[in-house]
Amino acid sequence: MVKPDWIAVDWGTSRLRAWAMAADGAVLAEGSSADGMGALDPDGFEPALMRLVGGWLPDTGAPVPVVACGMVGARQGWREVPYRPVPCAPLGGGMAVTTADPRLSVRILPGLSQATPPDVMRGEETQIAGLLSHMADFDGVICLPGTHTKWAQVSAGEVVSFQTFLTGEMFDLLATRSVLRHSVGGGALDRAAFAGAVTDAMTAPQKLAARLFAIRAAGLLEGLPEAEARGRLSGLLIGLELAGAKPYWLGQNVAVIGAPDLAGLYAEALKGAGVTVAVLEATSMTLAGLGAARRGRGDA
Amino acid sequence: MVKPDWIAVDWGTSRLRAWAMAADGAVLAEGSSADGMGALDPDGFEPALMRLVGGWLPDTGAPVPVVACGMVGARQGWREVPYRPVPCAPLGGGMAVTTADPRLSVRILPGLSQATPPDVMRGEETQIAGLLSHMADFDGVICLPGTHTKWAQVSAGEVVSFQTFLTGEMFDLLATRSVLRHSVGGGALDRAAFAGAVTDAMTAPQKLAARLFAIRAAGLLEGLPEAEARGRLSGLLIGLELAGAKPYWLGQNVAVIGAPDLAGLYAEALKGAGVTVAVLEATSMTLAGLGAARRGRGDA
């Protein structure tokens, strides 16, 4: 019988993930579902949450605190939680949501916004807070690769500025919905082809659309293997991003927070550009950040 | 009762278009359907063609010549017609297809290939031939915007080299399937936003993925109007392409062959870069090129 001290929730556009947490930070149980924000109407959020965590709730007693981050706080989410403008600490405040079940006490964390250039994040601020909970003195740049990769400049415990790149979404669309889907397969990628394409894109970023089609042409004319084609596609897009994010990483202390495979690609590409990075696993940082919010650290 | 001298066919991945032609080049009738190459099995091509042109065929007499260009000659098409390697004249040869109906005499025109860098085209070579049938002495660069935009260097009646950019397919995917679909609408685009984004992309092409996400952020934070968002998306992608295609157009005599709206955007963007272009309508050039093939001009 799981008896959580509190429940951690990472609620993104496509996935809902929940963890039953002990007071000492240990994970007692976990679950996930496809009930992402994008699949739910406003009145669908509490039932979706209960399907995952209902079995962890006691029959009586005080309600169990639930701390949630991510797109659940967007305009199309459970309840809109206004962005907090940078520069600011990654965590602050949050908004309580009234639930039909009295055993829940839900709080949704706010994302961050930036006025110039306009930018937003929801969820990554919690991972940044997780990193700071381990390394309070971190001063440098954090890269959070994903569907919408974020680069954040962090100093004195605050997010100073950040910039989002549509790289992951472009990769998914090109790999699965464009003419390149015939060329890149769905398997592993060739590391040498990846590294070469990173260099190509950083050297001549304006050639992107031509080099993308060249992957298809090389498949038709030369029988380019799928793993090499996939490596080139990934390398061209990540290389383009690194060229654009150079003002962030050049000469900086860089940490990459992400899923191991993807974070490893970014680390490899940055290493090729002469930058040494620390790689941190995304789920650990999310849980550490939600834990910090639970303890009230950094709250406004 | 239509009695064509011959039938012109433009058979692409998503559309089939056919014209009943008089001997003097006049269009007697036309039709189109969604029976593109991508939607057909090998034995589906003749029935698809007959649905469009069956009513134009006489009951008796010599078979009616049908000249077809485009993806119908691809490996997944009606019959694979090998590419012709550049440098070469845009038209040459073609392959006869045996049909069940004796009233048809079908010939499929070959596309062009390039070994280094690897590239291919099927259909655009016919439009280039169409231009040359009007301007035999054309020496310069032809831009053919579309799903896969082509830039071709043409001299002394031959295609010397060419390069394909995935620009149109990227626009379609980003506008309809990415997070930007919430921002860009489906209507007209703002010309000032377009022109500004062309300049932005040509100045700093490495910022593409960040500027794409900024469209979404500006929609969320500043209520960016859809027409401006769409103008920015189109301008960023066309500007990136112009930066990459600069070795083609810089200091050159440039003709743009395309659908009027899209060709107009390219002409505007090139004008902003100091290049004056001639704009030619794509369908006219296709028919002129198929007519040249019908007359046997440029055949190998």
XYZ file of C-alpha atoms in Angstrom, chain B:
300
model
C -17.129 17.061 -79.035
C -13.445 17.501 -78.187
C -11.042 16.052 -80.765
C -7.524 16.601 -79.507
C -4.469 16.377 -81.716
C -2.648 15.217 -78.589
C -3.031 15.206 -74.815
C -0.706 16.986 -72.378
C -0.356 15.506 -68.886
C 1.308 16.913 -65.755
C 1.307 14.075 -63.241
C 2.696 15.028 -59.853
C 2.750 13.384 -56.445
C -0.615 14.772 -55.375
C -2.388 15.941 -58.564
C -3.082 14.703 -62.068
C -3.787 17.353 -64.703
C -4.585 16.802 -68.362
C -5.238 19.068 -71.338
C -6.783 18.253 -74.719
C -4.540 20.103 -77.174
C -5.159 21.288 -80.733
C -2.359 21.001 -83.299
C -1.770 24.777 -83.056
C -1.209 24.592 -79.278
C -4.670 25.797 -78.252
C -6.231 24.153 -75.199
C -9.530 22.520 -76.190
C -10.428 21.120 -72.774
C -8.802 20.418 -69.457
C -9.342 18.381 -66.320
C -7.686 17.518 -63.063
C -8.074 15.029 -60.231
C -6.522 13.995 -56.930
C -5.140 10.824 -58.573
C -1.549 11.860 -57.997
C 1.321 9.383 -58.219
C 1.354 9.067 -54.447
C -2.212 7.777 -54.361
C -1.899 5.108 -57.069
C -0.680 1.540 -57.415
C 1.090 0.690 -60.689
C -2.086 -0.712 -62.238
C -4.099 2.327 -61.172
C -2.449 4.785 -63.556
C -4.252 3.905 -66.784
C -7.728 3.913 -65.169
C -6.942 7.245 -63.467
C -5.875 8.744 -66.785
C -8.938 7.336 -68.576
C -11.274 8.919 -65.993
C -9.944 12.317 -67.086
C -9.322 11.864 -70.827
C -11.589 8.957 -71.847
C -14.214 11.350 -73.174
C -11.676 13.000 -75.477
C -10.768 9.802 -77.323
C -12.320 8.917 -80.690
C -13.917 5.478 -81.124
C -11.653 4.560 -84.033
C -8.564 5.703 -85.856
C -4.940 6.174 -84.869
C -4.164 6.320 -81.116
C -3.981 9.785 -79.574
C -0.479 10.779 -78.417
C -0.240 11.477 -74.692
C 2.897 13.245 -73.385
C 3.325 13.162 -69.619
C 5.842 14.692 -67.231
C 6.402 14.568 -63.484
C 6.447 11.938 -60.777
C 4.519 9.527 -63.011
C 8.007 8.469 -64.172
C 9.363 7.836 -60.668
C 10.191 4.420 -59.237
C 6.788 4.381 -57.534
C 5.088 5.734 -60.667
C 3.447 4.163 -63.701
C 6.794 3.180 -65.150
C 10.235 4.193 -63.971
C 11.957 6.416 -66.517
C 15.682 6.830 -65.732
C 16.937 10.312 -64.935
C 19.139 12.036 -67.510
C 22.317 13.458 -65.954
C 23.135 17.153 -66.269
C 24.615 18.975 -68.079
C 22.057 18.268 -70.827
C 19.121 19.824 -72.642
C 16.003 19.807 -70.453
C 14.137 17.455 -72.804
C 15.290 14.192 -74.291
C 13.827 10.851 -75.104
C 11.073 9.543 -72.946
C 9.630 6.110 -72.522
C 6.540 4.597 -74.135
C 4.060 2.851 -71.851
C 1.906 0.013 -73.137
C -1.771 0.579 -72.381
C -4.774 -1.732 -72.317
C -6.805 0.791 -74.299
C -5.493 0.878 -77.917
C -6.640 4.481 -78.354
C -3.803 5.762 -76.141
C -0.122 6.231 -77.107
C 1.539 7.311 -73.875
C 5.071 8.651 -73.510
C 6.558 9.641 -70.157
C 9.358 12.213 -70.117
C 12.480 11.642 -67.998
C 13.588 13.873 -65.168
C 17.119 15.139 -64.565
C 19.740 14.086 -62.041
C 22.990 15.564 -60.806
C 25.800 13.525 -59.285
C 27.562 16.181 -57.155
C 25.929 17.390 -55.062
C 23.293 14.679 -55.514
C 19.987 16.099 -56.733
C 16.968 15.154 -58.835
C 13.980 16.763 -60.562
C 10.902 15.401 -62.312
C 8.591 17.873 -64.007
C 10.524 21.112 -63.614
C 12.753 20.186 -66.582
C 9.619 20.405 -68.749
C 8.883 23.923 -67.471
C 12.486 24.907 -68.204
C 12.014 23.537 -71.738
C 8.839 25.603 -71.952
C 10.750 28.761 -71.122
C 13.430 27.899 -73.677
C 10.739 27.323 -76.325
C 9.843 31.009 -75.874
C 13.368 32.342 -75.199
C 15.819 30.027 -76.961
C 18.781 32.261 -76.047
C 18.016 32.437 -72.302
C 21.248 32.402 -70.330
C 20.915 32.684 -66.575
C 19.115 31.183 -63.623
C 15.608 29.783 -63.339
C 13.906 29.510 -59.951
C 10.916 27.135 -59.771
C 9.251 27.559 -56.364
C 6.988 24.818 -55.040
C 6.973 21.975 -52.526
C 10.595 21.340 -53.490
C 11.904 24.561 -54.985
C 14.490 24.199 -57.753
C 17.204 26.632 -58.791
C 18.686 25.790 -62.196
C 21.584 27.329 -64.059
C 20.782 27.336 -67.783
C 23.199 28.151 -70.584
C 23.355 27.402 -74.319
C 20.067 25.488 -74.153
C 21.298 23.149 -71.408
C 20.693 22.753 -67.693
C 24.226 23.111 -66.330
C 23.525 22.518 -62.636
C 20.631 22.721 -60.191
C 19.820 22.617 -56.501
C 16.619 21.727 -54.653
C 15.381 23.356 -51.442
C 12.768 21.732 -49.195
C 11.268 25.162 -48.451
C 7.666 24.605 -49.553
C 7.296 21.325 -47.702
C 8.744 22.896 -44.543
C 6.229 25.740 -44.828
C 3.297 23.355 -45.232
C 4.354 21.173 -42.286
C 5.050 24.112 -39.978
C 1.862 25.970 -40.935
C -0.470 23.005 -40.583
C 1.154 20.452 -38.229
C 3.477 22.282 -35.820
C 2.627 24.427 -32.798
C 2.651 27.370 -35.226
C -0.658 26.165 -36.676
C -2.294 27.956 -33.742
C -0.653 31.227 -34.803
C -0.537 31.520 -38.598
C -4.130 30.818 -39.651
C -4.904 29.819 -43.205
C -5.531 33.166 -44.878
C -3.525 35.899 -46.563
C -0.111 36.987 -45.351
C 1.093 40.422 -44.375
C 3.576 41.707 -46.979
C 5.511 43.968 -44.610
C 5.975 41.132 -42.110
C 7.085 38.914 -44.990
C 9.669 41.403 -46.219
C 11.040 41.969 -42.721
C 11.400 38.244 -42.107
C 13.173 37.735 -45.443
C 15.759 40.295 -44.360
C 16.045 38.748 -40.887
C 16.650 35.281 -42.313
C 19.154 36.461 -44.913
C 21.053 38.412 -42.258
C 21.146 35.634 -39.642
C 20.037 32.307 -41.145
C 21.310 30.396 -38.081
C 18.477 31.935 -36.029
C 15.769 30.080 -37.985
C 14.506 27.676 -35.306
C 14.502 30.416 -32.649
C 12.658 32.869 -34.893
C 10.088 30.200 -35.701
C 9.286 29.682 -32.024
C 9.250 33.464 -31.517
C 6.237 33.597 -33.850
C 4.348 31.407 -31.388
C 5.586 33.361 -28.360
C 4.582 36.677 -29.949
C 1.135 35.208 -30.545
C 0.819 34.211 -26.889
C 2.332 37.335 -25.316
C 1.523 40.108 -27.776
C -1.462 38.857 -29.751
C 0.488 38.855 -33.030
C -2.146 38.876 -35.818
C -2.393 35.741 -37.956
C -1.546 37.524 -41.207
C 1.669 38.866 -39.700
C 2.542 35.483 -38.227
C 1.992 33.840 -41.616
C 4.053 36.528 -43.332
C 6.906 35.945 -40.896
C 6.817 32.160 -41.351
C 6.880 32.458 -45.148
C 9.526 35.192 -45.084
C 11.848 33.289 -42.742
C 11.795 30.197 -44.954
C 12.092 32.006 -48.291
C 14.786 34.285 -46.848
C 16.742 31.258 -45.644
C 16.475 29.786 -49.129
C 17.601 32.989 -50.831
C 20.630 33.119 -48.528
C 21.469 29.526 -49.475
C 20.796 30.068 -53.191
C 22.876 33.249 -53.399
C 25.579 31.553 -55.538
C 22.782 30.952 -58.057
C 21.149 34.381 -58.244
C 23.898 36.869 -57.398
C 24.596 39.011 -60.446
C 22.501 36.765 -62.667
C 19.597 37.095 -65.048
C 16.781 35.390 -63.075
C 13.409 34.008 -64.182
C 10.853 32.660 -61.704
C 8.394 30.011 -62.923
C 5.577 29.255 -60.505
C 2.004 29.706 -59.392
C 1.322 33.461 -59.434
C 1.041 34.038 -55.656
C 4.136 32.073 -54.735
C 6.201 33.298 -57.691
C 5.208 36.839 -56.687
C 6.602 36.318 -53.182
C 9.909 35.075 -54.574
C 10.058 38.006 -56.997
C 9.389 40.446 -54.147
C 12.053 38.846 -51.959
C 14.599 38.857 -54.786
C 13.754 42.467 -55.588
C 14.526 43.289 -51.953
C 17.928 41.693 -52.497
C 18.531 43.906 -55.539
C 17.674 41.345 -58.223
C 15.131 42.017 -60.934
C 13.332 38.935 -62.157
C 10.946 37.894 -64.908
C 7.923 35.972 -63.594
C 6.393 33.257 -65.778
C 3.259 31.281 -65.007
C 3.917 27.607 -64.283
C 1.043 25.997 -66.199
C 1.872 27.917 -69.394
C 5.475 26.772 -69.154
C 4.442 23.148 -68.537
C 2.208 23.175 -71.623
C 4.903 24.859 -73.705
C 7.430 22.259 -72.571
C 5.122 19.324 -73.247
C 4.386 20.875 -76.647
C 8.120 21.046 -77.394
C 8.422 17.374 -76.416
C 5.456 16.539 -78.638
C 7.168 18.229 -81.589
C 10.341 16.370 -80.746
C 12.412 19.467 -80.124
C 15.373 18.771 -77.909
C 14.851 15.033 -78.021
C 17.951 12.938 -77.754
